[in-house]
mmCIF file with all atom_site columns, C-alpha atoms in Angstrom:
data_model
loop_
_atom_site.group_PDB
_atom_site.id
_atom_site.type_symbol
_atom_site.label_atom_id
_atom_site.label_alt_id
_atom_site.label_comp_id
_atom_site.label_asym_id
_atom_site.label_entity_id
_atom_site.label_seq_id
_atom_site.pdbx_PDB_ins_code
_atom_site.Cartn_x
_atom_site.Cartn_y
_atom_site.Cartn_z
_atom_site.occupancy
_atom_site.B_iso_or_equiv
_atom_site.pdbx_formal_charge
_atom_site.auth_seq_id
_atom_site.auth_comp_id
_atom_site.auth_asym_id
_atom_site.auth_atom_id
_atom_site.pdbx_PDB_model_num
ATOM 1   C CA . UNK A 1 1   ? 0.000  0.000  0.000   1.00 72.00 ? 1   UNK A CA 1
ATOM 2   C CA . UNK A 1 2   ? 1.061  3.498  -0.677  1.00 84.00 ? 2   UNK A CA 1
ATOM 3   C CA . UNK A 1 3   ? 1.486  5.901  2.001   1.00 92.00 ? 3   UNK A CA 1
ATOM 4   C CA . UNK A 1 4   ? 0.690  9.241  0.572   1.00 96.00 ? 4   UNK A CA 1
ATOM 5   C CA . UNK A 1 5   ? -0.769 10.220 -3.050  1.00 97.00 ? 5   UNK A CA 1
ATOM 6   C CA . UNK A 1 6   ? 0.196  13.310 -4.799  1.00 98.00 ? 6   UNK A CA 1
ATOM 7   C CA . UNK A 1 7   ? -1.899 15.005 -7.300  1.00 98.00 ? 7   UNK A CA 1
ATOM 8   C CA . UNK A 1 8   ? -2.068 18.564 -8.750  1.00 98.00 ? 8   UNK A CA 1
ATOM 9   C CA . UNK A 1 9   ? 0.381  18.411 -11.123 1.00 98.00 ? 9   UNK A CA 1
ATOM 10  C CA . UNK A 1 10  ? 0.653  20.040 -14.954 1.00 98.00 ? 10  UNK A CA 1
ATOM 11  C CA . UNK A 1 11  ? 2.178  22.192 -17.432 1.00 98.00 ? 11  UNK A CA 1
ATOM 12  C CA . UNK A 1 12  ? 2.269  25.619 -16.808 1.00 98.00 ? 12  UNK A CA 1
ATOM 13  C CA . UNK A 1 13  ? 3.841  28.729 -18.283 1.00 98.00 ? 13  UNK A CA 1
ATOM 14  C CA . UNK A 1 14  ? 6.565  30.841 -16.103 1.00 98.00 ? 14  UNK A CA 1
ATOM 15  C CA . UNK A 1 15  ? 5.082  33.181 -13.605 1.00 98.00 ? 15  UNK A CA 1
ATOM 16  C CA . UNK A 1 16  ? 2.233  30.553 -13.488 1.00 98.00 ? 16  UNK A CA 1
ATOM 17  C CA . UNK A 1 17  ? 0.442  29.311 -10.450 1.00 98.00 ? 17  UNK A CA 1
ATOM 18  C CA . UNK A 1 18  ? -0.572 25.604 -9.421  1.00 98.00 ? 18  UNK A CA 1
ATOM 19  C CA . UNK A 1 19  ? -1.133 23.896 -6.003  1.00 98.00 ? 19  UNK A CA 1
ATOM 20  C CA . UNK A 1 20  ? -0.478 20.203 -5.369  1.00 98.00 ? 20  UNK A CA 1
ATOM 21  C CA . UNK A 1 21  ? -2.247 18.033 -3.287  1.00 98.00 ? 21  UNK A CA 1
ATOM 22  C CA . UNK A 1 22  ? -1.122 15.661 -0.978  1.00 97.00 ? 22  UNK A CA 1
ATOM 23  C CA . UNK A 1 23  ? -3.405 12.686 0.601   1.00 97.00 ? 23  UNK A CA 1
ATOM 24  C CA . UNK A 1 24  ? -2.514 10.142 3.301   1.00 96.00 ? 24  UNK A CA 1
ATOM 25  C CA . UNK A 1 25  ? -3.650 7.094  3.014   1.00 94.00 ? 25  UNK A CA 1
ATOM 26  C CA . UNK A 1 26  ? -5.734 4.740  5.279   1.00 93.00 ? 26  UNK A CA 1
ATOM 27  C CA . UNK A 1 27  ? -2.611 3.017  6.108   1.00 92.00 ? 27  UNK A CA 1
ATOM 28  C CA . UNK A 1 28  ? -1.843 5.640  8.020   1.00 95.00 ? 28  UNK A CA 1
ATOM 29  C CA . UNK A 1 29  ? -4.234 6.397  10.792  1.00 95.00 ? 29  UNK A CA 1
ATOM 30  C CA . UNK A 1 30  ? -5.066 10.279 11.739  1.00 96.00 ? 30  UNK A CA 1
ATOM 31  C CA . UNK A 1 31  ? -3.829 10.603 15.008  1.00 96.00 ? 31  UNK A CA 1
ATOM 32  C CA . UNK A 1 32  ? -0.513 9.477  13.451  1.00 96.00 ? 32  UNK A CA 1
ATOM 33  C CA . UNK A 1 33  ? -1.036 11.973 10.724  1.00 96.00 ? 33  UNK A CA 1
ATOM 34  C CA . UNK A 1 34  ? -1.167 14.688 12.898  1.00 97.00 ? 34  UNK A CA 1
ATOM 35  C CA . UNK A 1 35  ? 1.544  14.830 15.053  1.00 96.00 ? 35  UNK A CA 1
ATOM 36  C CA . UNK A 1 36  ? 3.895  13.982 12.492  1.00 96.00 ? 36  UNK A CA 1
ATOM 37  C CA . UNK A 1 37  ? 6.272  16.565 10.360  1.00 97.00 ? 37  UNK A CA 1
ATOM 38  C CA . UNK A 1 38  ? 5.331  16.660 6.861   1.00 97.00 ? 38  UNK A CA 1
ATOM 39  C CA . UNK A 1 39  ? 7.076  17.571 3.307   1.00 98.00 ? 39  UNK A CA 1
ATOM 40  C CA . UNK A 1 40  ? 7.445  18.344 0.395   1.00 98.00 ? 40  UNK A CA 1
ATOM 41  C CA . UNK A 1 41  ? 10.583 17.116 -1.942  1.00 98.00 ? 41  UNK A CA 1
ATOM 42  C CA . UNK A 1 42  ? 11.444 17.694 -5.688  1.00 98.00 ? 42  UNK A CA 1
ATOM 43  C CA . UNK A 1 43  ? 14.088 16.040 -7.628  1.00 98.00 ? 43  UNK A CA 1
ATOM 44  C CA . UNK A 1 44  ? 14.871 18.287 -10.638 1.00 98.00 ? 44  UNK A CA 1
ATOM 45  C CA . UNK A 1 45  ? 16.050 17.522 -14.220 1.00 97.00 ? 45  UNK A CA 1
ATOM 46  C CA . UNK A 1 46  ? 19.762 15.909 -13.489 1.00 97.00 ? 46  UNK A CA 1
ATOM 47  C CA . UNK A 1 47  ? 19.742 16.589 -9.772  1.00 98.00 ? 47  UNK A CA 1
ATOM 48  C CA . UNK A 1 48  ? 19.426 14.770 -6.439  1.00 97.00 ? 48  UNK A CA 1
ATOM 49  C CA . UNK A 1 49  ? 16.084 14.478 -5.123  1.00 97.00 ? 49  UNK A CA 1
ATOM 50  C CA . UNK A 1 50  ? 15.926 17.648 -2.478  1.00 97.00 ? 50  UNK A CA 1
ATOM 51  C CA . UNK A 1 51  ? 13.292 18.978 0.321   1.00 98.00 ? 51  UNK A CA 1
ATOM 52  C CA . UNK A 1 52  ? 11.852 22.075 -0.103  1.00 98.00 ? 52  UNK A CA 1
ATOM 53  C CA . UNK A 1 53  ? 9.600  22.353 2.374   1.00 98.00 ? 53  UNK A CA 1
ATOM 54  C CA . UNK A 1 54  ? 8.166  21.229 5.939   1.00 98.00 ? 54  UNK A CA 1
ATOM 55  C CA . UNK A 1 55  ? 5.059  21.601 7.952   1.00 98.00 ? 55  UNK A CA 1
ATOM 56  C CA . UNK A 1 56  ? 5.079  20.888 11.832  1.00 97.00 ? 56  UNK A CA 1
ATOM 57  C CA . UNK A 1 57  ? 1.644  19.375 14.191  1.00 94.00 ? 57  UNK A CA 1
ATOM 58  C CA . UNK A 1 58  ? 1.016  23.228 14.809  1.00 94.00 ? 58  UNK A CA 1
ATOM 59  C CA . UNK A 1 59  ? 1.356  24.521 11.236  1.00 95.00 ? 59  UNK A CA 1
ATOM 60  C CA . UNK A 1 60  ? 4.456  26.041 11.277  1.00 97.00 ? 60  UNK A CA 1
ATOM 61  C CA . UNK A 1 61  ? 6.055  26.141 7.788   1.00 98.00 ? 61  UNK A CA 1
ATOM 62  C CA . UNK A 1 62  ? 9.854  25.338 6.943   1.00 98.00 ? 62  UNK A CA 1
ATOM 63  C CA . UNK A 1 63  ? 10.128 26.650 3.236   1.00 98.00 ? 63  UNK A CA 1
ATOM 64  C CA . UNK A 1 64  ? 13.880 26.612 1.892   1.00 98.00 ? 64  UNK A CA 1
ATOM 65  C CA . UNK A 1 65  ? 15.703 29.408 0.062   1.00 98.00 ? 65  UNK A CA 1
ATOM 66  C CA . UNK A 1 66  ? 14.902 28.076 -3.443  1.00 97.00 ? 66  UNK A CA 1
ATOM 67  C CA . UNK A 1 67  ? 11.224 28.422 -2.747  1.00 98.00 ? 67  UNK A CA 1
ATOM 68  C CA . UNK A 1 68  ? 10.922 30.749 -0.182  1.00 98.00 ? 68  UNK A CA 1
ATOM 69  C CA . UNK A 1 69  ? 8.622  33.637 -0.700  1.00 97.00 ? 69  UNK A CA 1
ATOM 70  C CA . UNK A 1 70  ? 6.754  31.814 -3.389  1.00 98.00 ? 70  UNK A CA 1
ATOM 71  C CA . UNK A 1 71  ? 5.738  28.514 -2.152  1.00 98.00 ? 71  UNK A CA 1
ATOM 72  C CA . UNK A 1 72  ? 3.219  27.970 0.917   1.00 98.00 ? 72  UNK A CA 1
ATOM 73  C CA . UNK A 1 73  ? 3.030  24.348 3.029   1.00 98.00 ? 73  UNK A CA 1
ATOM 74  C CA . UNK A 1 74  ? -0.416 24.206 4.550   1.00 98.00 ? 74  UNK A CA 1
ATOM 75  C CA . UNK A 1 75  ? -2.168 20.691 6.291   1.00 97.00 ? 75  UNK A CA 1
ATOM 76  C CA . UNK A 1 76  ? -6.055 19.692 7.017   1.00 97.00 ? 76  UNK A CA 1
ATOM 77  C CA . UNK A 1 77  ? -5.244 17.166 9.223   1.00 96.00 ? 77  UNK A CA 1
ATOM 78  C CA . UNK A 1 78  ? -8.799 15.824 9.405   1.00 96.00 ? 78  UNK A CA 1
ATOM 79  C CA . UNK A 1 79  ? -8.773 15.179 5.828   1.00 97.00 ? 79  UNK A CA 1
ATOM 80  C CA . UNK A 1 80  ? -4.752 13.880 6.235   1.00 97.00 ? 80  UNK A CA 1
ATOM 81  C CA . UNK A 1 81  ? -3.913 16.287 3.573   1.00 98.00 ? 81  UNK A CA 1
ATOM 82  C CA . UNK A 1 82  ? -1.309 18.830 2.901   1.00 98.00 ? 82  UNK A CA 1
ATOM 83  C CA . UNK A 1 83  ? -0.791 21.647 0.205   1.00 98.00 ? 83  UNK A CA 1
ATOM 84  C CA . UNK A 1 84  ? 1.835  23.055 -1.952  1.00 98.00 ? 84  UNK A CA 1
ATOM 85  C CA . UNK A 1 85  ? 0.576  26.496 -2.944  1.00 98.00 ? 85  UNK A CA 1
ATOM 86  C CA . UNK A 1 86  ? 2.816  27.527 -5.783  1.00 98.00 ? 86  UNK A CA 1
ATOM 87  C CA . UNK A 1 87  ? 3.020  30.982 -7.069  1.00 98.00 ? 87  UNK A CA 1
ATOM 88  C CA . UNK A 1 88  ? 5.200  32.895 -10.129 1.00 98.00 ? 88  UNK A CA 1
ATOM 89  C CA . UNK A 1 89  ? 6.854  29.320 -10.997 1.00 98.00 ? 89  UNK A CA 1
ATOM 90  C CA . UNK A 1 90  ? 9.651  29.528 -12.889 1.00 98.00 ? 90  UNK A CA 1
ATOM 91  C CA . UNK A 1 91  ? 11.756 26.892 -15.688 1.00 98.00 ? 91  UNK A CA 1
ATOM 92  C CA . UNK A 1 92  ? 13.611 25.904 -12.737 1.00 98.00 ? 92  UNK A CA 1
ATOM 93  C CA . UNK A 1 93  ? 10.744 25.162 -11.099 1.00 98.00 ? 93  UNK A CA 1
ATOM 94  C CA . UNK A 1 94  ? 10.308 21.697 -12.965 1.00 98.00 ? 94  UNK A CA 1
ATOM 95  C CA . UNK A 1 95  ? 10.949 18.669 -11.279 1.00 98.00 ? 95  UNK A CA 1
ATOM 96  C CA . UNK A 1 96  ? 8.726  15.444 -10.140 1.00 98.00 ? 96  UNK A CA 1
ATOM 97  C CA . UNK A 1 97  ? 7.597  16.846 -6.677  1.00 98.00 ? 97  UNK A CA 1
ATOM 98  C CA . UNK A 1 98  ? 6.891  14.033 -3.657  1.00 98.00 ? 98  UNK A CA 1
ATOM 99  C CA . UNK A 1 99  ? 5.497  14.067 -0.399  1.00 97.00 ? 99  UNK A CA 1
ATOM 100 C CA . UNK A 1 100 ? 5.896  12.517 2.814   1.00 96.00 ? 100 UNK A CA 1
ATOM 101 C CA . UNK A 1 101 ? 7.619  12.624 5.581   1.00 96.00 ? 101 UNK A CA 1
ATOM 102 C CA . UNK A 1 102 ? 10.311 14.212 7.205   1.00 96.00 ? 102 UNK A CA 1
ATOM 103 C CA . UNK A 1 103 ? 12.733 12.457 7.269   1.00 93.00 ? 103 UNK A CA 1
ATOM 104 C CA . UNK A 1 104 ? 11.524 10.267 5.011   1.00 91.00 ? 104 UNK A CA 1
ATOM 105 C CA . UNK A 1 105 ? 10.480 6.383  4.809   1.00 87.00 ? 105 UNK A CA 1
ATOM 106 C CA . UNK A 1 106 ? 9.194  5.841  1.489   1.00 90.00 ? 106 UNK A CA 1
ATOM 107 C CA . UNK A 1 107 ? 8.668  7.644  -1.869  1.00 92.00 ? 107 UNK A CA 1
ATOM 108 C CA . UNK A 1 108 ? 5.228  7.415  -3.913  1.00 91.00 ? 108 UNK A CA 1
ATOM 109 C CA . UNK A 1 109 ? 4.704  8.266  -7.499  1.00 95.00 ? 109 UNK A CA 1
ATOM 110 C CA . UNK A 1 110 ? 5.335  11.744 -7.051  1.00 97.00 ? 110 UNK A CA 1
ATOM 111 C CA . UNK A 1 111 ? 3.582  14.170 -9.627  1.00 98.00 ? 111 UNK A CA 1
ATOM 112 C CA . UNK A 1 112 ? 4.920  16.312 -12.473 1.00 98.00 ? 112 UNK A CA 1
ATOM 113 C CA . UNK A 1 113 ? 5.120  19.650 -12.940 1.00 98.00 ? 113 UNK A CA 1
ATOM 114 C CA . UNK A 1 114 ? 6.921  21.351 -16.230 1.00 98.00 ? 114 UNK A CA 1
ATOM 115 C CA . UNK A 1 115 ? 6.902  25.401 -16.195 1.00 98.00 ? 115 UNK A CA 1
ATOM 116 C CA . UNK A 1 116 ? 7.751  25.944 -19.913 1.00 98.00 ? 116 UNK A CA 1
ATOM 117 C CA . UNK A 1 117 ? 6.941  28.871 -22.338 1.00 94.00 ? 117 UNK A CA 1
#
Protein backbone atom coordinates (compact mmCIF):
# COMPACT_ATOMS: atom_id res chain seq x y z
CA UNK A 1 0.00 0.00 0.00
CA UNK A 2 1.06 3.50 -0.68
CA UNK A 3 1.49 5.90 2.00
CA UNK A 4 0.69 9.24 0.57
CA UNK A 5 -0.77 10.22 -3.05
CA UNK A 6 0.20 13.31 -4.80
CA UNK A 7 -1.90 15.01 -7.30
CA UNK A 8 -2.07 18.56 -8.75
CA UNK A 9 0.38 18.41 -11.12
CA UNK A 10 0.65 20.04 -14.95
CA UNK A 11 2.18 22.19 -17.43
CA UNK A 12 2.27 25.62 -16.81
CA UNK A 13 3.84 28.73 -18.28
CA UNK A 14 6.57 30.84 -16.10
CA UNK A 15 5.08 33.18 -13.60
CA UNK A 16 2.23 30.55 -13.49
CA UNK A 17 0.44 29.31 -10.45
CA UNK A 18 -0.57 25.60 -9.42
CA UNK A 19 -1.13 23.90 -6.00
CA UNK A 20 -0.48 20.20 -5.37
CA UNK A 21 -2.25 18.03 -3.29
CA UNK A 22 -1.12 15.66 -0.98
CA UNK A 23 -3.40 12.69 0.60
CA UNK A 24 -2.51 10.14 3.30
CA UNK A 25 -3.65 7.09 3.01
CA UNK A 26 -5.73 4.74 5.28
CA UNK A 27 -2.61 3.02 6.11
CA UNK A 28 -1.84 5.64 8.02
CA UNK A 29 -4.23 6.40 10.79
CA UNK A 30 -5.07 10.28 11.74
CA UNK A 31 -3.83 10.60 15.01
CA UNK A 32 -0.51 9.48 13.45
CA UNK A 33 -1.04 11.97 10.72
CA UNK A 34 -1.17 14.69 12.90
CA UNK A 35 1.54 14.83 15.05
CA UNK A 36 3.89 13.98 12.49
CA UNK A 37 6.27 16.56 10.36
CA UNK A 38 5.33 16.66 6.86
CA UNK A 39 7.08 17.57 3.31
CA UNK A 40 7.45 18.34 0.39
CA UNK A 41 10.58 17.12 -1.94
CA UNK A 42 11.44 17.69 -5.69
CA UNK A 43 14.09 16.04 -7.63
CA UNK A 44 14.87 18.29 -10.64
CA UNK A 45 16.05 17.52 -14.22
CA UNK A 46 19.76 15.91 -13.49
CA UNK A 47 19.74 16.59 -9.77
CA UNK A 48 19.43 14.77 -6.44
CA UNK A 49 16.08 14.48 -5.12
CA UNK A 50 15.93 17.65 -2.48
CA UNK A 51 13.29 18.98 0.32
CA UNK A 52 11.85 22.08 -0.10
CA UNK A 53 9.60 22.35 2.37
CA UNK A 54 8.17 21.23 5.94
CA UNK A 55 5.06 21.60 7.95
CA UNK A 56 5.08 20.89 11.83
CA UNK A 57 1.64 19.37 14.19
CA UNK A 58 1.02 23.23 14.81
CA UNK A 59 1.36 24.52 11.24
CA UNK A 60 4.46 26.04 11.28
CA UNK A 61 6.06 26.14 7.79
CA UNK A 62 9.85 25.34 6.94
CA UNK A 63 10.13 26.65 3.24
CA UNK A 64 13.88 26.61 1.89
CA UNK A 65 15.70 29.41 0.06
CA UNK A 66 14.90 28.08 -3.44
CA UNK A 67 11.22 28.42 -2.75
CA UNK A 68 10.92 30.75 -0.18
CA UNK A 69 8.62 33.64 -0.70
CA UNK A 70 6.75 31.81 -3.39
CA UNK A 71 5.74 28.51 -2.15
CA UNK A 72 3.22 27.97 0.92
CA UNK A 73 3.03 24.35 3.03
CA UNK A 74 -0.42 24.21 4.55
CA UNK A 75 -2.17 20.69 6.29
CA UNK A 76 -6.06 19.69 7.02
CA UNK A 77 -5.24 17.17 9.22
CA UNK A 78 -8.80 15.82 9.41
CA UNK A 79 -8.77 15.18 5.83
CA UNK A 80 -4.75 13.88 6.23
CA UNK A 81 -3.91 16.29 3.57
CA UNK A 82 -1.31 18.83 2.90
CA UNK A 83 -0.79 21.65 0.20
CA UNK A 84 1.84 23.05 -1.95
CA UNK A 85 0.58 26.50 -2.94
CA UNK A 86 2.82 27.53 -5.78
CA UNK A 87 3.02 30.98 -7.07
CA UNK A 88 5.20 32.90 -10.13
CA UNK A 89 6.85 29.32 -11.00
CA UNK A 90 9.65 29.53 -12.89
CA UNK A 91 11.76 26.89 -15.69
CA UNK A 92 13.61 25.90 -12.74
CA UNK A 93 10.74 25.16 -11.10
CA UNK A 94 10.31 21.70 -12.96
CA UNK A 95 10.95 18.67 -11.28
CA UNK A 96 8.73 15.44 -10.14
CA UNK A 97 7.60 16.85 -6.68
CA UNK A 98 6.89 14.03 -3.66
CA UNK A 99 5.50 14.07 -0.40
CA UNK A 100 5.90 12.52 2.81
CA UNK A 101 7.62 12.62 5.58
CA UNK A 102 10.31 14.21 7.21
CA UNK A 103 12.73 12.46 7.27
CA UNK A 104 11.52 10.27 5.01
CA UNK A 105 10.48 6.38 4.81
CA UNK A 106 9.19 5.84 1.49
CA UNK A 107 8.67 7.64 -1.87
CA UNK A 108 5.23 7.41 -3.91
CA UNK A 109 4.70 8.27 -7.50
CA UNK A 110 5.33 11.74 -7.05
CA UNK A 111 3.58 14.17 -9.63
CA UNK A 112 4.92 16.31 -12.47
CA UNK A 113 5.12 19.65 -12.94
CA UNK A 114 6.92 21.35 -16.23
CA UNK A 115 6.90 25.40 -16.19
CA UNK A 116 7.75 25.94 -19.91
CA UNK A 117 6.94 28.87 -22.34
Amino acid sequence: QVQFVESGGGLVQPGGSLTLSCEASESIPGNFFSRMIIGWYRQQPGKQRELIASIYRDGTQDLKPPVEGRFTISRENANKTVFLQMVDLQTDDTAVYYCGFVPASSWGQGTQVIVSS
